Short mmCIF file of C-alpha atoms and ligand atoms in Angstrom, two decimals:
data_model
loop_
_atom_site.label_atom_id
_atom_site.label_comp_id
_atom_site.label_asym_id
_atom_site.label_seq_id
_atom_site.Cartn_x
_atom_site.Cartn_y
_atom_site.Cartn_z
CA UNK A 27 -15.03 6.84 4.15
CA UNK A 28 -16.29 6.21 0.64
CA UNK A 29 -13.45 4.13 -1.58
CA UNK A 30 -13.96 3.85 -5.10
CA UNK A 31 -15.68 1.17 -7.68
CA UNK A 32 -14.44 -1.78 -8.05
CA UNK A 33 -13.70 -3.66 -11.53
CA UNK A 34 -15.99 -6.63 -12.57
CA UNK A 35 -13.47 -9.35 -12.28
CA UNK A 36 -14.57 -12.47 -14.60
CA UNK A 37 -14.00 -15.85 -14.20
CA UNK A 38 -10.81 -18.10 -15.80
CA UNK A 39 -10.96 -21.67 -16.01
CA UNK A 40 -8.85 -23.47 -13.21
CA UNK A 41 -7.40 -22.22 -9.76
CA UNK A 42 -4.20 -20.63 -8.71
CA UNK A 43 -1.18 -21.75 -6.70
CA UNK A 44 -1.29 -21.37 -3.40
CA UNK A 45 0.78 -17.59 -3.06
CA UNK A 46 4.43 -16.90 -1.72
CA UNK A 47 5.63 -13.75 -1.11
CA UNK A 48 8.41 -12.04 0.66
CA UNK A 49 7.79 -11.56 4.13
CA UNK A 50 10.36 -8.90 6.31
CA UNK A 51 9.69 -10.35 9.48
CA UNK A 52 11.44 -13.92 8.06
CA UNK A 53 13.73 -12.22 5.76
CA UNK A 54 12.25 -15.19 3.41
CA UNK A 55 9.70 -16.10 0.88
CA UNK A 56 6.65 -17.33 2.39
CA UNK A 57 3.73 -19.11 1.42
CA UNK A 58 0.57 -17.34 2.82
CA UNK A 59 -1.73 -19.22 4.56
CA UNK A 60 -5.17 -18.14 5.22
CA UNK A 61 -7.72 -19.48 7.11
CA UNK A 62 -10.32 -19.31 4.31
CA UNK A 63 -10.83 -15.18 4.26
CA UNK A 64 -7.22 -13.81 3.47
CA UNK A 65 -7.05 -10.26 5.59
CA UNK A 66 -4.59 -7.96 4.40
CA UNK A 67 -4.16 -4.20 5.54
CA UNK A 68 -2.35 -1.69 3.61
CA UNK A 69 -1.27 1.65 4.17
CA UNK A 70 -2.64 4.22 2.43
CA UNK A 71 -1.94 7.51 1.02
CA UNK A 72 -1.17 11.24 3.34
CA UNK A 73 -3.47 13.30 1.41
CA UNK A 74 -1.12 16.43 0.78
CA UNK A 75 -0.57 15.91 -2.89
CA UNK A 76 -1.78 13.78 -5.63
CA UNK A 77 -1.05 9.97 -6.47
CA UNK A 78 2.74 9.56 -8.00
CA UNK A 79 4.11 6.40 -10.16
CA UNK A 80 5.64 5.57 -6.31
CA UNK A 81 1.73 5.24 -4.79
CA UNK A 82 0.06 3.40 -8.22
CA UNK A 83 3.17 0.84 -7.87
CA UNK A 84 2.73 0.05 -3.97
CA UNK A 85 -1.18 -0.22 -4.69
CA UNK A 86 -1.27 -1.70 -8.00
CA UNK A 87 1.38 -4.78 -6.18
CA UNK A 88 -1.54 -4.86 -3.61
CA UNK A 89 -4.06 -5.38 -5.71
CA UNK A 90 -2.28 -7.84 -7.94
CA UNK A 91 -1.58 -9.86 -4.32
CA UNK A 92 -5.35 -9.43 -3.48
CA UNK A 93 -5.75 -11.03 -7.54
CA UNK A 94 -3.71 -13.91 -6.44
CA UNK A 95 -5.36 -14.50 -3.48
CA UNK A 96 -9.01 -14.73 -4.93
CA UNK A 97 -7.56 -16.76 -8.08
CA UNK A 98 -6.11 -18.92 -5.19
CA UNK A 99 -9.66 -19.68 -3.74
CA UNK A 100 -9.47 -17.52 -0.90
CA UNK A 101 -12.21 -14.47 -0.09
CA UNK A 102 -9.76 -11.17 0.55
CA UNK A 103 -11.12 -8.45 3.69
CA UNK A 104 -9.40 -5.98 2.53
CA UNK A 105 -8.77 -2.88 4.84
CA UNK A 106 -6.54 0.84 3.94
CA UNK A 107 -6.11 3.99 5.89
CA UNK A 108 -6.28 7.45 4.52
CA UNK A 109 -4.17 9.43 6.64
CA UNK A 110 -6.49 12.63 6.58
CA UNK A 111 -4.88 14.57 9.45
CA UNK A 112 -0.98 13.94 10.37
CA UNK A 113 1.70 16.98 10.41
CA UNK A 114 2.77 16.75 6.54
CA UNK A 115 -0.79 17.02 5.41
CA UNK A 116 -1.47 20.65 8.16
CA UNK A 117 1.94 22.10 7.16
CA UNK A 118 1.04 22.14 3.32
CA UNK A 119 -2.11 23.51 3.96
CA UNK A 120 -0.72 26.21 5.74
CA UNK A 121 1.87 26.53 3.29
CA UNK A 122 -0.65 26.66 0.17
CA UNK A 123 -3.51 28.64 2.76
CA UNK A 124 -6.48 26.31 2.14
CA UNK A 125 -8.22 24.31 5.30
CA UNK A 126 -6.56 20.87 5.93
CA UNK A 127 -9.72 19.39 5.59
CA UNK A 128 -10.37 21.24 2.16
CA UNK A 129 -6.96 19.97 0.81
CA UNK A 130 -7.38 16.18 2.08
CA UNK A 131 -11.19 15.88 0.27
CA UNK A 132 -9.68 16.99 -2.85
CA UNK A 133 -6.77 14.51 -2.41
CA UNK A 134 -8.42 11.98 -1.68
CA UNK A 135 -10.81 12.54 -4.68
CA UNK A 136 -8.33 12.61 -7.01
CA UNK A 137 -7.05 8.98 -5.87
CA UNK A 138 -9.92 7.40 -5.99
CA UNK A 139 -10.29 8.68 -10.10
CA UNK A 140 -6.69 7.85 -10.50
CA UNK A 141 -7.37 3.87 -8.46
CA UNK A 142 -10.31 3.75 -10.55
CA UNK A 143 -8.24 4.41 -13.66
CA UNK A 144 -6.33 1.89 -12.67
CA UNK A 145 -8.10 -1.00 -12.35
CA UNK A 146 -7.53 -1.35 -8.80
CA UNK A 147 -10.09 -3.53 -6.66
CA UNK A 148 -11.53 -1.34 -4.02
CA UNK A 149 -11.10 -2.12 -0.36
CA UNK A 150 -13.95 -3.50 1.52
CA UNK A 151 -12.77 -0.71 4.32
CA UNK A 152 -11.68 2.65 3.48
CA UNK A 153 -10.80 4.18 6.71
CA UNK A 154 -9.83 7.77 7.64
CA UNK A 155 -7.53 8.58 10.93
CA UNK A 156 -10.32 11.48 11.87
CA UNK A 157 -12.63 8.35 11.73
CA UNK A 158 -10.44 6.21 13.91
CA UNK A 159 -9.90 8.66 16.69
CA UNK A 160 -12.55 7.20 19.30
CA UNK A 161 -10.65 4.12 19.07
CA UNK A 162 -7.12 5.56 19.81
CA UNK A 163 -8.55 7.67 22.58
CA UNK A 164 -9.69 3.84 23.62
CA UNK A 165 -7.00 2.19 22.99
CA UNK A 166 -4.15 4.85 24.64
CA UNK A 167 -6.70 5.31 27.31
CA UNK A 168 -6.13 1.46 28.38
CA UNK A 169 -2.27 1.47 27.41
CA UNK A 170 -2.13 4.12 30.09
CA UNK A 171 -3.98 2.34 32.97
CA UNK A 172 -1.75 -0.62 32.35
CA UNK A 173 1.32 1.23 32.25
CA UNK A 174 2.57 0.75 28.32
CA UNK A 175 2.15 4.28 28.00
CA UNK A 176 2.72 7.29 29.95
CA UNK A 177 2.25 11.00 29.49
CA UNK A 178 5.23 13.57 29.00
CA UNK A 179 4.96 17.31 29.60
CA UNK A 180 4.60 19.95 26.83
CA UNK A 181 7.63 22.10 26.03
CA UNK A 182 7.24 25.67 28.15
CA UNK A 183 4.62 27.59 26.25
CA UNK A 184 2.85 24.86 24.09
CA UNK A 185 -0.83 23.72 24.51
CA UNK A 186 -2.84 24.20 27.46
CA UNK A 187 -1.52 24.13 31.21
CA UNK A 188 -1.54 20.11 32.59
CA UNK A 189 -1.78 18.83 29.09
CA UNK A 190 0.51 15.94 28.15
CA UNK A 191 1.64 14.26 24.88
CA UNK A 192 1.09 10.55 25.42
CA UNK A 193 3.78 7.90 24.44
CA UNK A 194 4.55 4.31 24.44
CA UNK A 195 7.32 2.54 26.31
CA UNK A 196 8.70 0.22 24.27
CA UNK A 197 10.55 -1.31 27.04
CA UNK A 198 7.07 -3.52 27.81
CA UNK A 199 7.07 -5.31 24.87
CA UNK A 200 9.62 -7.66 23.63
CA UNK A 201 8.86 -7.76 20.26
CA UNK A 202 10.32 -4.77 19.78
CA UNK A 203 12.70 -4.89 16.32
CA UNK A 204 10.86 -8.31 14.96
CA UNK A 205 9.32 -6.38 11.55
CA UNK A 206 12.37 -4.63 10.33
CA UNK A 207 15.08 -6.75 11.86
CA UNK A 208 17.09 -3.56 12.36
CA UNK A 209 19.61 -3.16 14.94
CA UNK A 210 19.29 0.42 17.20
CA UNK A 211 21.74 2.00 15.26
CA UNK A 212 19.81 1.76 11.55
CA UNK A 213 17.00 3.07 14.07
CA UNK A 214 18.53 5.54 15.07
CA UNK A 215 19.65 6.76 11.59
CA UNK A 216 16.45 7.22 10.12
CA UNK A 217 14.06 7.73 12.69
CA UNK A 218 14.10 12.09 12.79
CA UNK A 219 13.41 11.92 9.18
CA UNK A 220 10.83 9.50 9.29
CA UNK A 221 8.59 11.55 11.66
CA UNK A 222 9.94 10.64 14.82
CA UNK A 223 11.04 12.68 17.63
CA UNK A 224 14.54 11.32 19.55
CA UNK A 225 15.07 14.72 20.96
CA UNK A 226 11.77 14.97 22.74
CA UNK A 227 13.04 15.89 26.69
CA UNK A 228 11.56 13.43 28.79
CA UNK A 229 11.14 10.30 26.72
CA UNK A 230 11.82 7.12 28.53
CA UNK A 231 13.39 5.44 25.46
CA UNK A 232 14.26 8.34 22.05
CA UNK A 233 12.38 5.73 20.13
CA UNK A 234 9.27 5.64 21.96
CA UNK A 235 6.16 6.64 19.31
CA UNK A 236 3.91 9.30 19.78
CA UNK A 237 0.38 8.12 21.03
CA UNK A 238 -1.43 10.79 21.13
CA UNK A 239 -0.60 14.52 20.52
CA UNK A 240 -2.40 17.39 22.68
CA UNK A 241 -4.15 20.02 21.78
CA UNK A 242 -1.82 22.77 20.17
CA UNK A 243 -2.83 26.45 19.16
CA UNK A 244 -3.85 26.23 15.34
CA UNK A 245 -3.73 22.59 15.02
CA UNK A 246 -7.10 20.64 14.85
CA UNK A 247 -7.80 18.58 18.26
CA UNK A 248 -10.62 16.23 19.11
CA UNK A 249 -12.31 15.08 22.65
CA UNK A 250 -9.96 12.73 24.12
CA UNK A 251 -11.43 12.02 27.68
CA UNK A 252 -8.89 11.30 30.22
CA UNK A 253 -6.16 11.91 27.49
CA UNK A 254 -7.03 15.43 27.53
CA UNK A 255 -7.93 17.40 23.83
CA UNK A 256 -5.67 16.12 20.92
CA UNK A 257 -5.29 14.01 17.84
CA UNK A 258 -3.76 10.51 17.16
CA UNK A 259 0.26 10.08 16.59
CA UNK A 260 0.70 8.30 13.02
CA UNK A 261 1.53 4.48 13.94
CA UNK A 262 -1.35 3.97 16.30
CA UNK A 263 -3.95 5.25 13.74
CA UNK A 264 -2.86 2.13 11.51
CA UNK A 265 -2.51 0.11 14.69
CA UNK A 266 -6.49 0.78 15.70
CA UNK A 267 -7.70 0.67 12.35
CA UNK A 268 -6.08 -2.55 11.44
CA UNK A 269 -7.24 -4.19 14.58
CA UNK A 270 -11.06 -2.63 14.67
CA UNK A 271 -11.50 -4.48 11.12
CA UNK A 272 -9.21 -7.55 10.57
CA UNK A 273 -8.58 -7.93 14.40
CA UNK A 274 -5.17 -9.60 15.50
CA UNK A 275 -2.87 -11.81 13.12
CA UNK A 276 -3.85 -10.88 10.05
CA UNK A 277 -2.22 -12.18 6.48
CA UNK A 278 -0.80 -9.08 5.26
CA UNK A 279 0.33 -5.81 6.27
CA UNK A 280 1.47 -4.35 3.38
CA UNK A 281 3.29 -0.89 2.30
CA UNK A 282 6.10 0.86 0.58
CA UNK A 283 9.81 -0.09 2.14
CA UNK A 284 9.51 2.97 3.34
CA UNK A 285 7.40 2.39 6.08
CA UNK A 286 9.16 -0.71 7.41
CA UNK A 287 10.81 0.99 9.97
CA UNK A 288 9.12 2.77 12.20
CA UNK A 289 5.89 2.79 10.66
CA UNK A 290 5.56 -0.85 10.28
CA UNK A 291 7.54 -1.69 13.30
CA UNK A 292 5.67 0.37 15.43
CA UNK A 293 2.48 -0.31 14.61
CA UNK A 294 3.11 -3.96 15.01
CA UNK A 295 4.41 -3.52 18.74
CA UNK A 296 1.55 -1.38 19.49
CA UNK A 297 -0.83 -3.71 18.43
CA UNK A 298 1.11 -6.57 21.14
CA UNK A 299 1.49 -4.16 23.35
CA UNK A 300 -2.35 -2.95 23.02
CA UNK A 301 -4.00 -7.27 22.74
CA UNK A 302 -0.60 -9.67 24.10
CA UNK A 303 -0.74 -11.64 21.40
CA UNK A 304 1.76 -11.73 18.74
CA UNK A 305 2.45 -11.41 15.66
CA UNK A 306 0.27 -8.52 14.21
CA UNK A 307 0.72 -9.92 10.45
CA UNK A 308 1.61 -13.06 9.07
CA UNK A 309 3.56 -11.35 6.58
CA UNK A 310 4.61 -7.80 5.89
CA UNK A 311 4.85 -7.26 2.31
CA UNK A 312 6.90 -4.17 0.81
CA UNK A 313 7.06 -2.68 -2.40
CA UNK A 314 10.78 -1.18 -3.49
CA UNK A 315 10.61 2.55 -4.17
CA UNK A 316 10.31 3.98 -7.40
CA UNK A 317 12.34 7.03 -8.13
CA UNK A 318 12.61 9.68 -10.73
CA UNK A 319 16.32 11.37 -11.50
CA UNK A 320 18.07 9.06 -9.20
CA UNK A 321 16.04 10.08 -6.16
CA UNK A 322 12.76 8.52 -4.01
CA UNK A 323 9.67 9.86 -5.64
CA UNK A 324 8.08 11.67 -3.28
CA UNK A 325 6.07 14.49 -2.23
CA UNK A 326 8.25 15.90 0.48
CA UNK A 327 11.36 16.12 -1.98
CA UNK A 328 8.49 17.00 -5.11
CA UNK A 329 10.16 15.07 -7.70
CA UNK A 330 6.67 13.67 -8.95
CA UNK A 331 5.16 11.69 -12.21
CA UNK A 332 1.46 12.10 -11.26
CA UNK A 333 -0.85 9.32 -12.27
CA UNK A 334 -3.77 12.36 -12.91
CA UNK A 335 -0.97 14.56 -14.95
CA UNK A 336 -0.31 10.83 -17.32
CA UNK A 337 -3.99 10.63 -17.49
CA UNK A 338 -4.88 14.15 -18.35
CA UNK A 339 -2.27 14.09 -21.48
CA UNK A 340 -4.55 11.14 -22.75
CA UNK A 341 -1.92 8.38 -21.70
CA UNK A 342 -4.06 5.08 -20.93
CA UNK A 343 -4.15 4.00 -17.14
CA UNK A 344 -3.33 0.36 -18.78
CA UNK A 345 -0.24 1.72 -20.40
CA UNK A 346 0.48 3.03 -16.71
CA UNK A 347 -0.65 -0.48 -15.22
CA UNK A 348 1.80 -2.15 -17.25
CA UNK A 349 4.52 0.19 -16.88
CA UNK A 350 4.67 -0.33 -13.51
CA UNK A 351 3.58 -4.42 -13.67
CA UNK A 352 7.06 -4.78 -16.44
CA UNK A 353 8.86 -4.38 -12.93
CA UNK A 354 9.02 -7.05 -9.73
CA UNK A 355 7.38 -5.40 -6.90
CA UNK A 356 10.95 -6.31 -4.65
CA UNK A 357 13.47 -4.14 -7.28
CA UNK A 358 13.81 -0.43 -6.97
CA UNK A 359 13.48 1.16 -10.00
CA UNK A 360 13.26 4.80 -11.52
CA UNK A 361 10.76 6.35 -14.08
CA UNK A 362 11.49 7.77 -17.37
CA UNK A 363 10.19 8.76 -20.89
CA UNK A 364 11.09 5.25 -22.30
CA UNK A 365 8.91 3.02 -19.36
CA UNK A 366 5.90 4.67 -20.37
CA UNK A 367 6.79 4.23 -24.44
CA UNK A 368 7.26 0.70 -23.60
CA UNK A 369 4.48 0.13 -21.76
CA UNK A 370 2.56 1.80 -24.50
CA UNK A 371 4.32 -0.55 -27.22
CA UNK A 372 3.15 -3.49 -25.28
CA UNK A 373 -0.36 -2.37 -25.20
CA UNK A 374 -0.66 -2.17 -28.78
CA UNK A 375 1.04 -5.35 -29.65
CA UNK A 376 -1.57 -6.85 -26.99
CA UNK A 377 -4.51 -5.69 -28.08
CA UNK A 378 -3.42 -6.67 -31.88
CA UNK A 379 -2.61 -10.32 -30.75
CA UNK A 380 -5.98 -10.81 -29.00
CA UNK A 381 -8.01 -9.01 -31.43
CA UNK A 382 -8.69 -12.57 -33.59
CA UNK A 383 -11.47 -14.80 -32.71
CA UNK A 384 -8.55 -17.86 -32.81
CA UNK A 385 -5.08 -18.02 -31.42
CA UNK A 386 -2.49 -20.54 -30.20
CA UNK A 387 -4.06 -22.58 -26.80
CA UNK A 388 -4.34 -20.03 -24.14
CA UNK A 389 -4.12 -23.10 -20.94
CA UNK A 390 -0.15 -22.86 -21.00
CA UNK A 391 0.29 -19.19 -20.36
CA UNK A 392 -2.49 -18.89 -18.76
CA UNK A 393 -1.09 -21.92 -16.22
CA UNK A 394 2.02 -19.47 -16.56
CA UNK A 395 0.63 -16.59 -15.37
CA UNK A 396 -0.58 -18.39 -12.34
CA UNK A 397 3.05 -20.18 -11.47
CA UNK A 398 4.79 -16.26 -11.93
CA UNK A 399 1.95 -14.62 -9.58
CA UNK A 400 2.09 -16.79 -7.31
CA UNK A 401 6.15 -17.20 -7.49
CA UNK A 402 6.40 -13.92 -5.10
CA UNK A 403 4.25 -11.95 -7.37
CA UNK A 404 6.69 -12.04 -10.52
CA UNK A 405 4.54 -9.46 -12.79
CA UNK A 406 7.49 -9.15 -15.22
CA UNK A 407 7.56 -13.15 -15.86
CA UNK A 408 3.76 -13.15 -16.41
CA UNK A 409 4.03 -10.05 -18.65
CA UNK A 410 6.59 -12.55 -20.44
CA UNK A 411 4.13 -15.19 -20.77
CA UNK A 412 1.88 -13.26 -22.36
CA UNK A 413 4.34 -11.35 -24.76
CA UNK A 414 5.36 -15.12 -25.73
CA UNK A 415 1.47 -15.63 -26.73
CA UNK A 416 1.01 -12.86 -28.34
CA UNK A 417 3.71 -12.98 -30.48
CA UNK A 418 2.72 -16.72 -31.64
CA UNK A 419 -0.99 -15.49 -31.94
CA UNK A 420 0.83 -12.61 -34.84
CA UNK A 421 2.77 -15.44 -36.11
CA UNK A 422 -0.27 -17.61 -36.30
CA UNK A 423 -2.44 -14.62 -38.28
CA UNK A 424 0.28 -13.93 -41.04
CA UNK A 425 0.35 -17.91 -41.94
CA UNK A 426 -3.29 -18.43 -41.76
CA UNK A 427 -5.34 -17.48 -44.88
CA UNK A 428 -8.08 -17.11 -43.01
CA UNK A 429 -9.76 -20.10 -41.92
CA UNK A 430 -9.05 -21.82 -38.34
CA UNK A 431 -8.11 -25.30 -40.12
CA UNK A 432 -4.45 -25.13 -39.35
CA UNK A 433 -2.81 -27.27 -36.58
CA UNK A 434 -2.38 -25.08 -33.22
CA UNK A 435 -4.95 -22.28 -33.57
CA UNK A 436 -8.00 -22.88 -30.77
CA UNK A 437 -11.55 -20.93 -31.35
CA UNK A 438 -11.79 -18.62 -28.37
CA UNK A 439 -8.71 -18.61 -26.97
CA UNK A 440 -7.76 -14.95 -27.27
CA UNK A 441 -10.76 -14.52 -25.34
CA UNK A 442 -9.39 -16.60 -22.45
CA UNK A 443 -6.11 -15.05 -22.45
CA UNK A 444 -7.72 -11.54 -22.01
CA UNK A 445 -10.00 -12.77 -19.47
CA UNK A 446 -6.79 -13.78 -17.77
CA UNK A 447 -5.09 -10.32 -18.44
CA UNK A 448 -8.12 -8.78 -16.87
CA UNK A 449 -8.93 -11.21 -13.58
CA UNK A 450 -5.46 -12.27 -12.75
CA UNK A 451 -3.17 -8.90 -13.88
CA UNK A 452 -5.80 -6.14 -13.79
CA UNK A 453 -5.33 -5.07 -17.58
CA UNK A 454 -8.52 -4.94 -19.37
CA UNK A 455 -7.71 -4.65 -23.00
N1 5CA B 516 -0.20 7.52 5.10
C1 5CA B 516 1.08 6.90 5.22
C2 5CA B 516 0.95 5.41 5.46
S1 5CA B 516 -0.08 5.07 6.84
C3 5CA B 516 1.95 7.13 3.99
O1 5CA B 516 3.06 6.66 3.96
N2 5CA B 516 1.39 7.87 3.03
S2 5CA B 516 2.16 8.26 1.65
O2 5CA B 516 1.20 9.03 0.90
O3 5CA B 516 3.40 8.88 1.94
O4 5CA B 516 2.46 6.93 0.89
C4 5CA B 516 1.40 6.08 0.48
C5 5CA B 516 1.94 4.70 0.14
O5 5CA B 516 2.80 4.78 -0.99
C6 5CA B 516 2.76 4.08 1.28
O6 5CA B 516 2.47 2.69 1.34
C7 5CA B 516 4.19 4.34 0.84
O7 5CA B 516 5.06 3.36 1.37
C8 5CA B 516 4.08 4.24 -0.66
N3 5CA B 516 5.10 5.05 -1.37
C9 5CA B 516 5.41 6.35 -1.15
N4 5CA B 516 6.39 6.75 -2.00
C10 5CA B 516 6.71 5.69 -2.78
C11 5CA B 516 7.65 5.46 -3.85
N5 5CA B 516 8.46 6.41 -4.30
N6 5CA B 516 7.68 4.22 -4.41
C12 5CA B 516 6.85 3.23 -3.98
N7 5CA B 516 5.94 3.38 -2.99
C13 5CA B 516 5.87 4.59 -2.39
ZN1 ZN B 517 0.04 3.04 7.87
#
């Protein structure tokens, strides 16, 4: 699938830190350590509505990660899903009476403007679920002859006669639980909401995931060989796609907290179930929901800010960059009227400190910036930094009667900060 462009990203003098984020599997804050190419999958948007504050935060964290990364030395394959057919997306486009596929293309069109806007690097794959379904009729064809999966019978009157829905047994795995860390019981809890199916009659385990779906009346199906005529459950589209392009034990898998469990979980065991080899990721990254009125933003529940509605009033994607970098990626936190003023207040005071030709020595907050990013991606401390420089650069400009003679003001080095703003942070003045 097409993604998007990509911003030019230009060079800054120096390297950056070698990263550390916070990996769920450890509980802990981990250095990442690639082996020269740093791979990193993350989960992309269910095309059933447009891009909220909740989706620009999770990929703009991404992005700044993939920033780090490069700034680090490292070359970043970087891979996301669209999930272009999965219940949510077929239920609103019966609801709204447009094809599913109609609904998705304009979806997905309106992320990629709204990415653009952003500033947000592109990923080297942009892969759809219909794209990935040879694979998962692959890969659940060979979990089946080995026994990880096995079929269960339709309910009495659904799909055609002999057709199964295909699942996995968690039971042949033992890394079962080693993403989220949950016990059964926070399973449990959560997993009915979260598009799972505990009361499915004849399930070996309520928590097995859905492989592969059969053919229902009304619902779109592809050729799945021995599998019979169907589509791919949710956590094994991520599963396939992930390994056809990074392949196993890859740097990141990354997502909203939201998907640790099951999406995250399952996918991972999948994958080990699927190869024997362990772990999937090296780290698995999650950013903290966003809300709005003291609720998840999201488009089940509709409470939305929309990234193309911000845009459309003439609010600047890097006001809406900013607003969501003034926050650490690990700290819930809820939109209103005043992050957006805020944001916009910093962008003007920005672009007024770095509109000079001279300025107070940029190599200190730029060596700032790099510590914060790499410091478990602290965007609010490297925000900091750069308020801190800014506000010396205004200081500098009201003292100075105009010539660049006084002690502490360097030629070119609001040049070098905004180069940094731009390669390192993704705001392009
Ligand atoms: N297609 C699946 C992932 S394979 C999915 O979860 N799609 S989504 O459209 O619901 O979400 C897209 C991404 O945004 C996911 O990584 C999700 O974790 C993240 N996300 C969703 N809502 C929020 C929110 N309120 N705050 C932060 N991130 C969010
Ligand atoms: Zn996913």
């Amino acid at each position: 699938m097409k993604s998007w462009p990509s911003p030019f990203i230009p060079a800054v003098p120096g390297t950056g830190l070698p990263v550390r984020v916070h990996d769920n599997a450890s509980g802990a804050v981990r250095e990442l350590t690639p082996d020269g190419t740093a791979r990193m999958y993350v989960c992309g948007i269910t095309p059933y509505d447009a891009t909220h504050i909740g989706h620009a935060a999770t990929y703009v964290t991404f992005d700044l990660l993939g920033r780090a990364l490069r700034d680090a030395g490292h070359e970043v394959l970087y891979v996301q899903n669209v999930t272009d057919v999965d219940d949510p997306l077929l239920v609103r486009a019966r609801r709204d009476g447009v094809r599913w596929q109609a609904l998705a293309d304009m979806e997905i069109a309106l992320f990629r403007e709204d990415m653009t806007a952003l500033g947000v690097i592109a990923p080297d794959y942009y892969i759809g679920a219909v794209e990935g379904v040879p694979s998962v009729v692959k890969v659940v064809t060979d979990l089946l002859n080995s026994g990880t999966a096995y079929r269960v019978e339709l309910p009495e009157g659904e799909g055609a006669a002999e057709a199964c829905d295909i699942y996995f047994d968690l039971s042949s795995t033992p890394d079962f639980g080693s993403v989220s860390l949950w016990d059964r019981d926070q399973m449990m809890a959560v997993y009915a909401e979260r598009g799972g199916d505990p009361e499915r009659a004849g399930k070996l385990d309520a928590l097995d995931p859905l492989l592969w779906r059969a053919a229902r009346a009304g619902e779109p199906s592809w050729p799945g060989g021995d599998l019979g005529d169907g589509r791919p459950g949710w956590h094994i589209e991520c599963t396939t796609i992930a390994l056809d392009y990074l392949g196993m034990t890859f740097d990141v898998q990354g997502g909203g907290t939201d998907l640790v469990f099951p999406h995250h979980e399952m996918s991972a065991v999948q994958a080990c179930g699927i190869t024997g080899i362990s772990p999937f990721a090296r780290a698995y990254v999650h950013q903290a929901m966003v809300g709005l009125d003291g609720q998840k933003m999201s488009k089940s529940k509709g409470n939305l800010v929309l990234v193309s509605t911000l845009r459309g009033s003439g609010i600047d994607p890097m006001a809406i960059r900013l607003a969501v970098l003034a926050h650490h990626y690990r700290t819930p936190w809820e939109w209103t009227g005043q992050t957006l003023l805020d944001a916009q207040q910093r962008l003007a005071t920005w672009r007024a400190g770095l509109s000079g030709n001279g300025g107070p020595s940029a190599d200190s907050t730029i060596a700032r910036i790099r510590e914060c990013l790499a410091n478990d991606l602290d965007a609010p401390g490297a925000l900091a930094a750069v308020d801190e420089w800014v506000t010396a650069s205004l200081e500098q400009e009201g003292t100075d009667p105009g010539g660049l003679e006084l002690v502490g003001i360097e030629l070119g080095a609001p040049g070098l900060v905004g180069r940094a703003l731009d390669a390192l942070l993704g705001i392009r003045l």
